[in-house]
Coordinates of C-alpha atoms and ligand atoms in Angstrom, one line a residue:
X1 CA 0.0 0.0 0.0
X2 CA 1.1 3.4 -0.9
X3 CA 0.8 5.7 1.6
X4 CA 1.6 9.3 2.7
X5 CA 1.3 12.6 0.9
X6 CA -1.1 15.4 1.2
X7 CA -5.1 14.4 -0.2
X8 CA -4.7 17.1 -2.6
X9 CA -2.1 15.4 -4.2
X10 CA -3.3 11.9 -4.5
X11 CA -6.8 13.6 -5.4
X12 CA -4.7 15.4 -8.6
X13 CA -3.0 12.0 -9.1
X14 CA -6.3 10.4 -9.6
X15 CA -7.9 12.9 -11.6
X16 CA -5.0 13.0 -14.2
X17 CA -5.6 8.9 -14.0
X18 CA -8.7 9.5 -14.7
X19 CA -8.1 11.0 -17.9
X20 CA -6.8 7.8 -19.2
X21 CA -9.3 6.3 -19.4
X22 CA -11.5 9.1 -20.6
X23 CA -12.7 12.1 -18.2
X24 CA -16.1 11.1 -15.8
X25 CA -18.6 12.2 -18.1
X26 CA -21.0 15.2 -16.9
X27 CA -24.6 15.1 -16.4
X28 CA -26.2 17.3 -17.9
X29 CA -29.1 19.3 -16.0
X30 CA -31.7 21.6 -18.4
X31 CA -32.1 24.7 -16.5
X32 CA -34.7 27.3 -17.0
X33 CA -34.6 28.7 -20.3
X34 CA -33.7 25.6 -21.8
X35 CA -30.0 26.5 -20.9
X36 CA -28.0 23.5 -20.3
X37 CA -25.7 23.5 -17.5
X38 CA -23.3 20.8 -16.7
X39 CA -23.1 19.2 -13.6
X40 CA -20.8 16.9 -12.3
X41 CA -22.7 14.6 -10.1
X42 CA -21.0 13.3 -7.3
X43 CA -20.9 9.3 -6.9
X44 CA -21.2 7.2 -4.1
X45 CA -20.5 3.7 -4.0
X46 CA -22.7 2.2 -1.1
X47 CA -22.0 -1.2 0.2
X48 CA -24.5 -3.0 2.6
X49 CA -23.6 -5.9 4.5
X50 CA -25.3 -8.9 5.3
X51 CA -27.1 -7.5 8.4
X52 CA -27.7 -4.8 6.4
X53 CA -29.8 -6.7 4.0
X54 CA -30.6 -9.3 6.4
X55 CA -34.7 -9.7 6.3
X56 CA -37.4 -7.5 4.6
X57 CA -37.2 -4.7 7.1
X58 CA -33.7 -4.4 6.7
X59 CA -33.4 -4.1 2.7
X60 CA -36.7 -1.9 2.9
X61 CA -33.9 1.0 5.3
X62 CA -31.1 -0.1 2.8
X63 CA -33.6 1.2 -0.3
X64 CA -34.2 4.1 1.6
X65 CA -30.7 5.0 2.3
X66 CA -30.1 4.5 -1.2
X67 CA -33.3 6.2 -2.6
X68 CA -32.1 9.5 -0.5
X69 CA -28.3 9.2 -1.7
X70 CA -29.3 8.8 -5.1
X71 CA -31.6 12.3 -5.4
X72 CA -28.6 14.3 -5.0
X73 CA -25.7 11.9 -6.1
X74 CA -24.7 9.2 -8.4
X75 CA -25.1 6.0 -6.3
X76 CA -23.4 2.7 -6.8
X77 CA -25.1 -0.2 -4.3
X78 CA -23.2 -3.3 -3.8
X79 CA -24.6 -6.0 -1.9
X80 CA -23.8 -9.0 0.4
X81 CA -25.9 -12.2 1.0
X82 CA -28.2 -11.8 3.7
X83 CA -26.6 -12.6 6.9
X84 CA -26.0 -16.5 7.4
X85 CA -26.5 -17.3 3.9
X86 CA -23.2 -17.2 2.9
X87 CA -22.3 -20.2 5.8
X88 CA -25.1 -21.7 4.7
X89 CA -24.3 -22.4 1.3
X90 CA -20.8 -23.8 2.3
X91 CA -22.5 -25.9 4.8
X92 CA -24.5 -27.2 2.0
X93 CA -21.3 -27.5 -0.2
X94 CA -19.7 -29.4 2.6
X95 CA -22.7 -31.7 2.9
X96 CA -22.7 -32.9 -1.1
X97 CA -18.9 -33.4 -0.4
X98 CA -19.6 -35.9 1.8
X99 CA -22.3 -37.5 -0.8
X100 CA -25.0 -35.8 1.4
X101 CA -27.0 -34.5 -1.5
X102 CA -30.3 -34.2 0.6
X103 CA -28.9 -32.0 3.4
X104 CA -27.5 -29.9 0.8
X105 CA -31.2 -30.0 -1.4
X106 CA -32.3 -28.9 2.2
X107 CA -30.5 -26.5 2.5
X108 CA -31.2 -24.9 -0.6
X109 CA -34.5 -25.2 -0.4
X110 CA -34.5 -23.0 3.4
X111 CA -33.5 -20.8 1.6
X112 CA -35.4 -20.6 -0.9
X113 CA -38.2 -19.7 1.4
X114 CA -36.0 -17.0 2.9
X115 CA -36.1 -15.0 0.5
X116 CA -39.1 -15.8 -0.7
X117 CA -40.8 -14.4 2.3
X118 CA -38.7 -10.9 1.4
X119 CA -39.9 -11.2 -1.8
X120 CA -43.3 -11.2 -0.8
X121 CA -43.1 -8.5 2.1
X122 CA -41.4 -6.4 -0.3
X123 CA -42.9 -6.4 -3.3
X124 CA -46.6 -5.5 -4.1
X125 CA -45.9 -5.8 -8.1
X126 CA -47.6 -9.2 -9.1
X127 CA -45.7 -9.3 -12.3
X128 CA -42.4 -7.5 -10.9
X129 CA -42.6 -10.5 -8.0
X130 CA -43.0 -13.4 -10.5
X131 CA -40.2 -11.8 -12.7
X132 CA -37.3 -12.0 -9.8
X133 CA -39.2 -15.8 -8.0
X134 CA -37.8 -16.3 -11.8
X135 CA -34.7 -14.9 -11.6
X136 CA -34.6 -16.8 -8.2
X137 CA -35.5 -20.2 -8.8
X138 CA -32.5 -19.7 -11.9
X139 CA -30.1 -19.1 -9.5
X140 CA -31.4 -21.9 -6.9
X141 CA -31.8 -24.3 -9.5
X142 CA -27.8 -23.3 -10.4
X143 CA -27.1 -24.3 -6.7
X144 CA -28.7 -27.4 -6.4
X145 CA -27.2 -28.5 -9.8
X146 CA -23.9 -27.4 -8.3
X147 CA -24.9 -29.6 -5.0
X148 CA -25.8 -32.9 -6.7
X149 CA -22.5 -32.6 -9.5
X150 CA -20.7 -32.3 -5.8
X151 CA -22.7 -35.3 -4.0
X152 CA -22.2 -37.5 -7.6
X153 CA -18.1 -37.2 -7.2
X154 CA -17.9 -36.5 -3.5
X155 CA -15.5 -34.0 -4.3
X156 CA -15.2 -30.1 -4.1
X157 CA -13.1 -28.3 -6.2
X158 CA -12.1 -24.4 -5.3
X159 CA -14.2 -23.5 -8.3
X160 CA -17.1 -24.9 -7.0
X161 CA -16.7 -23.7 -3.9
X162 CA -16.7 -20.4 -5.3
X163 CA -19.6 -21.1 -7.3
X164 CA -21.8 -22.4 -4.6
X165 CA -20.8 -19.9 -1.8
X166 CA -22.0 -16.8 -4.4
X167 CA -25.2 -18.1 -4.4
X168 CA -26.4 -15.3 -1.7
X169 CA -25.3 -12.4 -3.6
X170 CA -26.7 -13.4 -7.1
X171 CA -29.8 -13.9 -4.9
X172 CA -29.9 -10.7 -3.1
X173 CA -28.7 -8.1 -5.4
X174 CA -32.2 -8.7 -7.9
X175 CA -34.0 -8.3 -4.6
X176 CA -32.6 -5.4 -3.1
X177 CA -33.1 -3.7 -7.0
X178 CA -36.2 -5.0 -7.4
X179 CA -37.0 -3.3 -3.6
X180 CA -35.4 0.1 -5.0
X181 CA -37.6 0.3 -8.0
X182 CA -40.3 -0.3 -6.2
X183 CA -39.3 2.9 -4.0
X184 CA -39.4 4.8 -7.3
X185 CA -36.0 4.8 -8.4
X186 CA -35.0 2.9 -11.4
X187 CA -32.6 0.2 -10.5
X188 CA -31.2 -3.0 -12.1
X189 CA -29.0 -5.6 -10.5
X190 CA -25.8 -6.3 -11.7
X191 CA -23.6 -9.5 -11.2
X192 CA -20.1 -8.5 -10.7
X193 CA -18.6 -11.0 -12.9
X194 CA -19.4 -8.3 -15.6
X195 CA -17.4 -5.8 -14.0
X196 CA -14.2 -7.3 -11.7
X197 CA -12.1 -9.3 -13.2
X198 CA -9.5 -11.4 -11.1
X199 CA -7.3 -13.9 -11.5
X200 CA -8.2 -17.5 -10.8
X201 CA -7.1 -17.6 -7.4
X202 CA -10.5 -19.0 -6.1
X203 CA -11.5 -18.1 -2.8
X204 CA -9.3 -15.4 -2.4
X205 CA -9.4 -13.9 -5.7
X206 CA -7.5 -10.7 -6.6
X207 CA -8.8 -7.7 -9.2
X208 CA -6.8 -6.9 -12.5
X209 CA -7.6 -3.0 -12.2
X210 CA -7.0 -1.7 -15.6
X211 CA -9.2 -4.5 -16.7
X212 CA -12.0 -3.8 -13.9
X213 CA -11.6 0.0 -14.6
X214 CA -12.6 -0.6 -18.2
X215 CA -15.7 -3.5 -17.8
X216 CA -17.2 -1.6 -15.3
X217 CA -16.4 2.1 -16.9
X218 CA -18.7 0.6 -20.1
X219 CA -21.4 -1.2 -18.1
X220 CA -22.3 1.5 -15.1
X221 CA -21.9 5.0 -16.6
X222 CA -24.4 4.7 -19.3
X223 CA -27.3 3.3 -16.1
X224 CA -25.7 6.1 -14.2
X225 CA -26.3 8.9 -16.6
X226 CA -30.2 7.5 -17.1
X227 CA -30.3 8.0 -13.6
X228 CA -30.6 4.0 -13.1
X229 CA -29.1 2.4 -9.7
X230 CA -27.1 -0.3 -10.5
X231 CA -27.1 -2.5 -7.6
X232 CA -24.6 -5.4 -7.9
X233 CA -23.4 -8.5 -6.0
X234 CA -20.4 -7.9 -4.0
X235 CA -17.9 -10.8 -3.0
X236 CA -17.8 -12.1 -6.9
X237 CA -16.1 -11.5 -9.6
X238 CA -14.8 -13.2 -12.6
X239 CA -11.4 -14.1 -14.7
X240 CA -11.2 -13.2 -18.2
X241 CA -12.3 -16.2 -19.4
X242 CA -15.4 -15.8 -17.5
X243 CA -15.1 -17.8 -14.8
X244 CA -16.7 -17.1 -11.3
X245 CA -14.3 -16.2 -8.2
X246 CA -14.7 -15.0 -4.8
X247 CA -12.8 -12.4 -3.2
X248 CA -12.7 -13.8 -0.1
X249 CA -14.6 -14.1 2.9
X250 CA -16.1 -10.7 3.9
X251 CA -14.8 -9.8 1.0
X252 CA -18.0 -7.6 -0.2
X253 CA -16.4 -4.3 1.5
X254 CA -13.6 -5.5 -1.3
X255 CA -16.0 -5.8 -3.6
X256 CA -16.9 -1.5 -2.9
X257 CA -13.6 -0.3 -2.7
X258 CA -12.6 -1.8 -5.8
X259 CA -15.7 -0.7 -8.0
X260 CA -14.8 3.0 -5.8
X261 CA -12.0 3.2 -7.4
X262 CA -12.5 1.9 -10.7
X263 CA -15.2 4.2 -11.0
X264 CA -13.6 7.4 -9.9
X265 CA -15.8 7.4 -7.0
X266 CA -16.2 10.4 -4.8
X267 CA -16.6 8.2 -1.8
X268 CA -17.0 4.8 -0.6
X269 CA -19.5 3.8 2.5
X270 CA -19.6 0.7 3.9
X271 CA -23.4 0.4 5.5
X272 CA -23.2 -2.3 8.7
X273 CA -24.1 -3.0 11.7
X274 CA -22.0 -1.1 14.2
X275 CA -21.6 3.0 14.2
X276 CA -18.3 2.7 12.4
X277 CA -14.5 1.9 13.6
X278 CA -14.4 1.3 17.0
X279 CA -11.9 1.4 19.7
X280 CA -12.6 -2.1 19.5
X281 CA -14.4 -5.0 19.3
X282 CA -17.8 -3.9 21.1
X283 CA -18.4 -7.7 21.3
X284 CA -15.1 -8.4 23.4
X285 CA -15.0 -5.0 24.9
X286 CA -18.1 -3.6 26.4
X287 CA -16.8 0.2 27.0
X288 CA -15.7 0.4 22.9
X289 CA -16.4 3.4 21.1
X290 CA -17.1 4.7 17.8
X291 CA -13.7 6.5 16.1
X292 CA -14.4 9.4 14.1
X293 CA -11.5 9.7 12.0
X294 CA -8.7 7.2 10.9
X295 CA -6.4 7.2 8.7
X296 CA -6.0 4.9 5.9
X297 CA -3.2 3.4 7.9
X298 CA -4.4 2.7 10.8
X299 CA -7.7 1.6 9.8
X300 CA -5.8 -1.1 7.4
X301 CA -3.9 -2.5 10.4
X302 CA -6.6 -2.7 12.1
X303 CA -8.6 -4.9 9.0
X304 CA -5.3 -6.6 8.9
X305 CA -5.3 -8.1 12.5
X306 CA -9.0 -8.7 12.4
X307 CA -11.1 -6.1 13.1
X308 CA -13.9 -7.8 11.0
X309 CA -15.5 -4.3 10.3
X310 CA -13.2 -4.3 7.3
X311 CA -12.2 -6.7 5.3
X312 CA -8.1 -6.8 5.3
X313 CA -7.8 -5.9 1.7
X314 CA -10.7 -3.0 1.4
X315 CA -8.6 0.0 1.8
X316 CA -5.6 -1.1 -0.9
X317 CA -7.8 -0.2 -4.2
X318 CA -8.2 3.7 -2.9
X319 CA -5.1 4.3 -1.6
X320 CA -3.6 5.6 -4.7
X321 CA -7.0 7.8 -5.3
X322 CA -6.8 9.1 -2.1
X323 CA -11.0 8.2 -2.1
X324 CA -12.7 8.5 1.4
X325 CA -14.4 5.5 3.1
X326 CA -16.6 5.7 5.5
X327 CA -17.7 3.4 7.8
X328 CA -21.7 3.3 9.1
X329 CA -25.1 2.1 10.9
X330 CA -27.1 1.4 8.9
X331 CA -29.5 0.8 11.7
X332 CA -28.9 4.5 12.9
X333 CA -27.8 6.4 9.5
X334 CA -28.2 9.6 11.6
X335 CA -25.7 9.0 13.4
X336 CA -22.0 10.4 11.2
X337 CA -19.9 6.8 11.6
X338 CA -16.4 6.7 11.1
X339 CA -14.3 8.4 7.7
X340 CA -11.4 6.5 6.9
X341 CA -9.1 8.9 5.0
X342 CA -5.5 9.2 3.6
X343 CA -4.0 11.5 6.7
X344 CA -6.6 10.5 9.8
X345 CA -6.9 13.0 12.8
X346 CA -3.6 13.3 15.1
X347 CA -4.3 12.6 18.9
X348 CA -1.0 13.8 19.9
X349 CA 0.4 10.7 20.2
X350 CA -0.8 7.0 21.1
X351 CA -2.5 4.4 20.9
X352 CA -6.5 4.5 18.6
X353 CA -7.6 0.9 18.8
X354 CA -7.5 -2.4 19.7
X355 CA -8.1 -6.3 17.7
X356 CA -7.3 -9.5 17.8
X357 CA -7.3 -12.2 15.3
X358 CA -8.5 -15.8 16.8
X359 CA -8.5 -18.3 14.0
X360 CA -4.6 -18.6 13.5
X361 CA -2.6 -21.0 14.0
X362 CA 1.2 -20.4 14.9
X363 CA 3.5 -22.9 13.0
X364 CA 7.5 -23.1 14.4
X365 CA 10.0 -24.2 12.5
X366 CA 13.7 -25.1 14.5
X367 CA 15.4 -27.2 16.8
X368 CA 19.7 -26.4 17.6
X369 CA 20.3 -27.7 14.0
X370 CA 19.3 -24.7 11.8
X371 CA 21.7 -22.8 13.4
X372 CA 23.9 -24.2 9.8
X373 CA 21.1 -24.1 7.5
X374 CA 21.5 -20.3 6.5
X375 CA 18.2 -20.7 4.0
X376 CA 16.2 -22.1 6.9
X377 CA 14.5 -18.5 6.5
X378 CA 14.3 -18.2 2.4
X379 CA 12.9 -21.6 2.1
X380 CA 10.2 -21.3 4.7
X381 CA 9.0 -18.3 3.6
X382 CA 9.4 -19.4 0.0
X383 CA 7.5 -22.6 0.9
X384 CA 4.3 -19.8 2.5
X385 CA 4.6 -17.6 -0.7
X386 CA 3.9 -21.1 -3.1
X387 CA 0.9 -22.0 -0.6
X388 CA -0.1 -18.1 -0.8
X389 CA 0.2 -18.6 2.8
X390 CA -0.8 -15.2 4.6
X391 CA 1.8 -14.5 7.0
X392 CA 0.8 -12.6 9.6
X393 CA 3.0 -12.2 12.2
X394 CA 6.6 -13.4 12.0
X395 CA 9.5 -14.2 15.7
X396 CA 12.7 -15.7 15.5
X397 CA 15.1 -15.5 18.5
X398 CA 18.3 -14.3 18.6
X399 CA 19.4 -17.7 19.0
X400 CA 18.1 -19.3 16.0
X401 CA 16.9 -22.5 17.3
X402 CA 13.2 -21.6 16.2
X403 CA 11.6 -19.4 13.4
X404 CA 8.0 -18.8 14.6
X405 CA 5.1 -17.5 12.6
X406 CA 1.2 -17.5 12.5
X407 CA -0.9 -18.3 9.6
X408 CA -4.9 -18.1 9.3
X409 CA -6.1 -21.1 10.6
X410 CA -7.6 -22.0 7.0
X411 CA -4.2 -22.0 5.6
X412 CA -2.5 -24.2 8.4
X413 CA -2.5 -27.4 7.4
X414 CA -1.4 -27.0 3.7
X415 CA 1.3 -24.9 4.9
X416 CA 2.6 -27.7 7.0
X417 CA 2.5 -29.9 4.8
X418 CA 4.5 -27.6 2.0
X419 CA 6.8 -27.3 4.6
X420 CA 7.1 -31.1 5.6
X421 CA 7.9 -31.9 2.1
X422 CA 10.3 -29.0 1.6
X423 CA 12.2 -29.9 4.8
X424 CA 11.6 -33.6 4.1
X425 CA 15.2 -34.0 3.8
X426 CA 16.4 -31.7 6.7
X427 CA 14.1 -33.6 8.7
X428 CA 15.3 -37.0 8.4
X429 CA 18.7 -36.0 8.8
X430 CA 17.8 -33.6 11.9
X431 CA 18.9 -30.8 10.9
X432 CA 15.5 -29.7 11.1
X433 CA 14.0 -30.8 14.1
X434 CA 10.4 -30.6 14.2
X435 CA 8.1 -28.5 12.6
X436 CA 5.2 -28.1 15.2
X437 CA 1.8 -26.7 14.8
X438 CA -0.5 -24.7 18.1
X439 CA -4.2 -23.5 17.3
X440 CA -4.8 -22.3 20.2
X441 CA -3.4 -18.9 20.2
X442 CA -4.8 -15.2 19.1
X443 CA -3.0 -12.5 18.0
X444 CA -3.5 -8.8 19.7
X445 CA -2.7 -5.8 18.1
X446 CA -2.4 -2.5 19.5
X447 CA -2.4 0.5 17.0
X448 CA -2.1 4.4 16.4
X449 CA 0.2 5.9 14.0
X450 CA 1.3 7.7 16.5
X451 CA 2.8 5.5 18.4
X452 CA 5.8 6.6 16.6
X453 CA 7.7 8.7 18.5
X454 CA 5.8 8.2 22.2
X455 CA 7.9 5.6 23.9
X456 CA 7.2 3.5 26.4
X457 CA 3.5 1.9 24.6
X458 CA 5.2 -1.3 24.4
X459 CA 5.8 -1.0 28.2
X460 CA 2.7 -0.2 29.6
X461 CA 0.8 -2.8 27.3
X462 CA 3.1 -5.5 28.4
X463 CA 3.1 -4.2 32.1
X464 CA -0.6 -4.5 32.2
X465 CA -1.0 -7.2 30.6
X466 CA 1.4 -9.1 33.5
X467 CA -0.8 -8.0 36.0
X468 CA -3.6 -9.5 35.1
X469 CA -1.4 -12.7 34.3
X470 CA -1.8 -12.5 30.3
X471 CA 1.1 -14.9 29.3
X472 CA 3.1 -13.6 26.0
X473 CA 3.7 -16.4 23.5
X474 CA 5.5 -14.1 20.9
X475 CA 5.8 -10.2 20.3
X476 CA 6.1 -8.4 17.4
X477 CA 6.9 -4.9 16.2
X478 CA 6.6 -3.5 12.6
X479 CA 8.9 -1.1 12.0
X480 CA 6.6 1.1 11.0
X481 CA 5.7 1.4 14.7
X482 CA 2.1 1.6 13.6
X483 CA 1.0 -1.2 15.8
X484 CA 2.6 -3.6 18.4
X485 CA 0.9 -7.2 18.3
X486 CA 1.5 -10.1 20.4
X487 CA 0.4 -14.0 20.8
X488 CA -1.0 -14.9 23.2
X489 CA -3.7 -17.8 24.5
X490 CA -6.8 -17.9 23.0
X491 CA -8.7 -18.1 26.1
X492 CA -7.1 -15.1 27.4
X493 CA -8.5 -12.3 24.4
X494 CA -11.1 -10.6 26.2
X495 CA -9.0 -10.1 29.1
X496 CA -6.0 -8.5 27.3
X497 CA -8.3 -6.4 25.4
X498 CA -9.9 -5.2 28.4
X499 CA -6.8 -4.7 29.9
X500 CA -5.1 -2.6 27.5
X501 CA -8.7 -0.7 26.5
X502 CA -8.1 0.5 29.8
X503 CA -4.8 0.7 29.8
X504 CA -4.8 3.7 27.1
X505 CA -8.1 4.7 28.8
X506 CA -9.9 4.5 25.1
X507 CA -13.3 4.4 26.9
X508 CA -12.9 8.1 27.5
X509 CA -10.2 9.9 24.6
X510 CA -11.6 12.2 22.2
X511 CA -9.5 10.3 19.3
Ligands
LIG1 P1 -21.1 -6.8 7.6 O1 -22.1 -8.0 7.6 O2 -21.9 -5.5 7.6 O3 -20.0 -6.9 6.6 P2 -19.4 -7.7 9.7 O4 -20.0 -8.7 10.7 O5 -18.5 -8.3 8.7 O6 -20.5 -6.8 9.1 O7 -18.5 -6.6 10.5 C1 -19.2 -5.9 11.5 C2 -18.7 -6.4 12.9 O8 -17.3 -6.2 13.0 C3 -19.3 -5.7 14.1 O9 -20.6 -6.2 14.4 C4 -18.3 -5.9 15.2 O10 -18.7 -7.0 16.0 C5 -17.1 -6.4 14.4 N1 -15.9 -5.6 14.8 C6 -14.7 -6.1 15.1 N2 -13.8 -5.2 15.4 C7 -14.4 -4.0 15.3 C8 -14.1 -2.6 15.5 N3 -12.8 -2.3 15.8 N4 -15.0 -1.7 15.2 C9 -16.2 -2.0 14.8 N5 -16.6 -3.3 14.7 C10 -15.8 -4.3 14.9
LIG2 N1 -21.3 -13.0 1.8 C1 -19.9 -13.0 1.9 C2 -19.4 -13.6 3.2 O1 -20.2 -13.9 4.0 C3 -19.2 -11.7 1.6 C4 -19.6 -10.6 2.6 O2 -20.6 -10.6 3.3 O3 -18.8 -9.6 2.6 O4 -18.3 -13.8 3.3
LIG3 MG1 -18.2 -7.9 6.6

């Protein structure tokens, strides 16, 4: 990520991008005496979340959000499944795995009636309502074909995967537009394998921007300058060829920033279920609260080392384009949320937020041995880059018996086993001693950017933390000073969080 440098800047950056690609076209406004006057609309890109769009009452205050944002401003809506369906469908995909085509027909078929039952609260339109069951029962049908091909070879490919788990977005995005145009507003839904295109990394897919910058150029400006709200799945995307991907898990907020950015958007907000970025985790930590300004920084550290609020990689596609993101409730849309931007808000120093990470799994490589091997390092690491492996925290001691890092938990057992076979030799001759595997542990990290330069944050965390007998497994500081994180027991999250909430007193600083 590319960081630094005044907004102005970055904002004149992207405009002469922009130009590449053709200038954002004007809407044009006829005033009175059929004078023309051009206008450049402002656009929004507005990204709703699964709780967001999680039953009828919640899509019918997701329309209206939208139906107000789009009488003064261009608006973009992306959408995720509604909340659970997303787990649901890889339940189901897990099920046919196992030859368990019923429970996965089952499966399907629950939700089927889910959102039929929106469907039906929502939309008065007879004809409108059998035109998206339609539309629908397409996209179910797709899934239960998927489920039985799955069942018939007990096996599940990545691409499959992929397929099945974007089930809930190619289901909600046609409801949520049909719910908009039912508002009054002209809307159509969009699947986003017209727009991003990835590579074929499935379940973790990444966007080709050029690419994405010119599908979804061609496809949304014309709706937007018809004054049409184009509401489209997030999570998905495609590769050139056409094949479906996901973005990962979460990875709708993904999903805005990178159609914010391909689109020149003015700003990106991301409509959930909390009032924005919070101190922390108001599940873990009772006395969290709501952080008004972050910078792009801070707020991707805080993504990075879980802070589910944000998807890790939302904030890389507007870095460059200095593009705002805001962060907000949409159960309370009065209330301002959180902006993300390019510089954030000093508070003289300290730390802004907690998070911790639970599903990792720290892998250690070592014994006296590889004290000799000088590409213990290079070939571990190596072995992590092949499994696109992400890293996330990384200790070796000064000794060198033991290289220690942590890995999602998801990616854990192939990385051992890339490992086992690269070390195979090592191994049998002990050079390598073992290669050993904990689940059990959490990461913690504390961060401000300006911690840089205010000494003695490492000291009171870890101080703290002793008193209320948190035991440190590993500690790590980026250079960048940006964040100090540390492994620790699983079991022992909420405490440390608690602890070092108070610590920094966060319950009470204006941040
Ligand atoms: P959505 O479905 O809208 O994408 P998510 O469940 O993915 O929502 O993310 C919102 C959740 O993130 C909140 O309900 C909250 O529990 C969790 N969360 C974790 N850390 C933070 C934080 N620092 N600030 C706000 N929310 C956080
Ligand atoms: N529906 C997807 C998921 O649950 C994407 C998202 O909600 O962001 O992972
Ligand atoms: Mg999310």
């Amino acid at each position: 990520m590319r960081l630094g440098g005044s907004e102005g800047k970055l904002r004149a950056a992207r405009r002469g991008e922009a130009k590449k690609f053709g200038p954002k076209k004007a809407i044009c406004r006829s005033i009175e005496g059929g004078r023309q006057e051009e206008m450049k609309a402002r656009l929004q890109v507005m990204k709703f979340g699964g709780t967001s769009v999680g039953d009828a009452s919640c899509i019918a205050r997701a329309v209206e959000i939208i139906a107000q944002a789009a009488k003064q401003n261009g608006c973009i809506a992306v959408v995720s499944a509604m909340s659970g369906v997303t787990n649901r469908l890889i339940e189901a995909a897990k099920k046919a795995q196992t030859g368990n085509s019923g429970e996965a027909a089952a499966v399907v078929d629950a939700l089927r009636q889910q959102h039929e039952a929106a469907l039906t609260s929502l939309i008065q339109h007879q004809e409108e309502r059998v035109r998206i069951r339609q539309r629908m029962d397409e996209v179910l049908g797709e899934g239960r074909r998927l489920c039985e091909g799955t069942a018939l070879l007990r096996e599940l490919t990545p691409r499959t995967l992929d397929a099945i788990s974007s089930l809930g977005e190619r289901l909600s995005a046609p409801l949520v537009a049909a719910a908009v145009r039912e508002r009054g507003l002209p809307s159509e839904a969009i699947e986003a394998t017209e727009l991003i295109v990835t590579d074929a990394f499935h379940g973790g897919a990444e966007p080709h921007m050029e690419l994405t910058r010119k599908k979804s150029q061609a496809r949304l400006r014309p709706l937007l300058e018809k004054g049409i709200a184009p509401v489209v799945t997030g999570f998905i995307g495609a590769t050139l060829e056409g094949q479906l991907t996901t973005l990962g898990r979460g990875g709708s907020d993904y999903s805005a920033t990178i159609l914010g950015a391909a689109m020149d958007a003015d700003e990106v907000i991301i409509w959930t279920d909390v009032d924005g970025v919070l101190t922390a985790d108001p599940r873990l930590v009772e006395e969290a609260r709501t952080i008004p300004v972050i910078s792009y920084r801070e707020a991707a550290e805080l993504a990075y080392f879980g802070a589910r609020v944000l998807h890790p990689k939302t904030l890389n596609p507007v870095v460059q384009a200095a593009i705002p993101v805001w962060i907000r409730n949409s159960f309370a849309c009065e209330r301002p949320g959180t902006k993300i931007t390019p510089e954030g808000r000093s508070i003289g120093g300290g730390v802004k937020a907690l998070t911790a990470i639970r599903d990792v799994t720290l892998i250690s490589v070592g014994g006296p041995g590889i004290v000799g091997l000088p590409d213990v390092l290079g070939r571990t690491f190596s072995t992590t880059a092949e499994v696109r492996a992400n890293v996330l925290l990384i200790s070796q001691s000064s000794s060198q018996n033991d290289i220690c890092f942590i890995v999602s938990t998801v990616d854990a057992q192939r990385t051992v086993e890339a490992l086992r076979k690269e070390f195979a030799q090592d191994l049998a001759h002990h050079k390598v001693e073992h290669i050993t595997v904990d689940s059990s542990v959490a990461i913690v990290a504390v961060v401000g950017e300006n911690m840089r330069g205010t000494p003695g944050i490492a000291g009171r965390t870890f101080n703290a933390l002793g008193r209320e007998k948190v035991n440190l497994i590993a500690i790590a500081q980026g250079s960048s000073e940006c964040n100090i994180s540390f492994v620790i027991d699983e079991k022992a999250v909420k405490t440390a969080l608690n602890t070092a909430h108070r610590e920094f007193g966060l319950e009470a600083s204006p941040n």
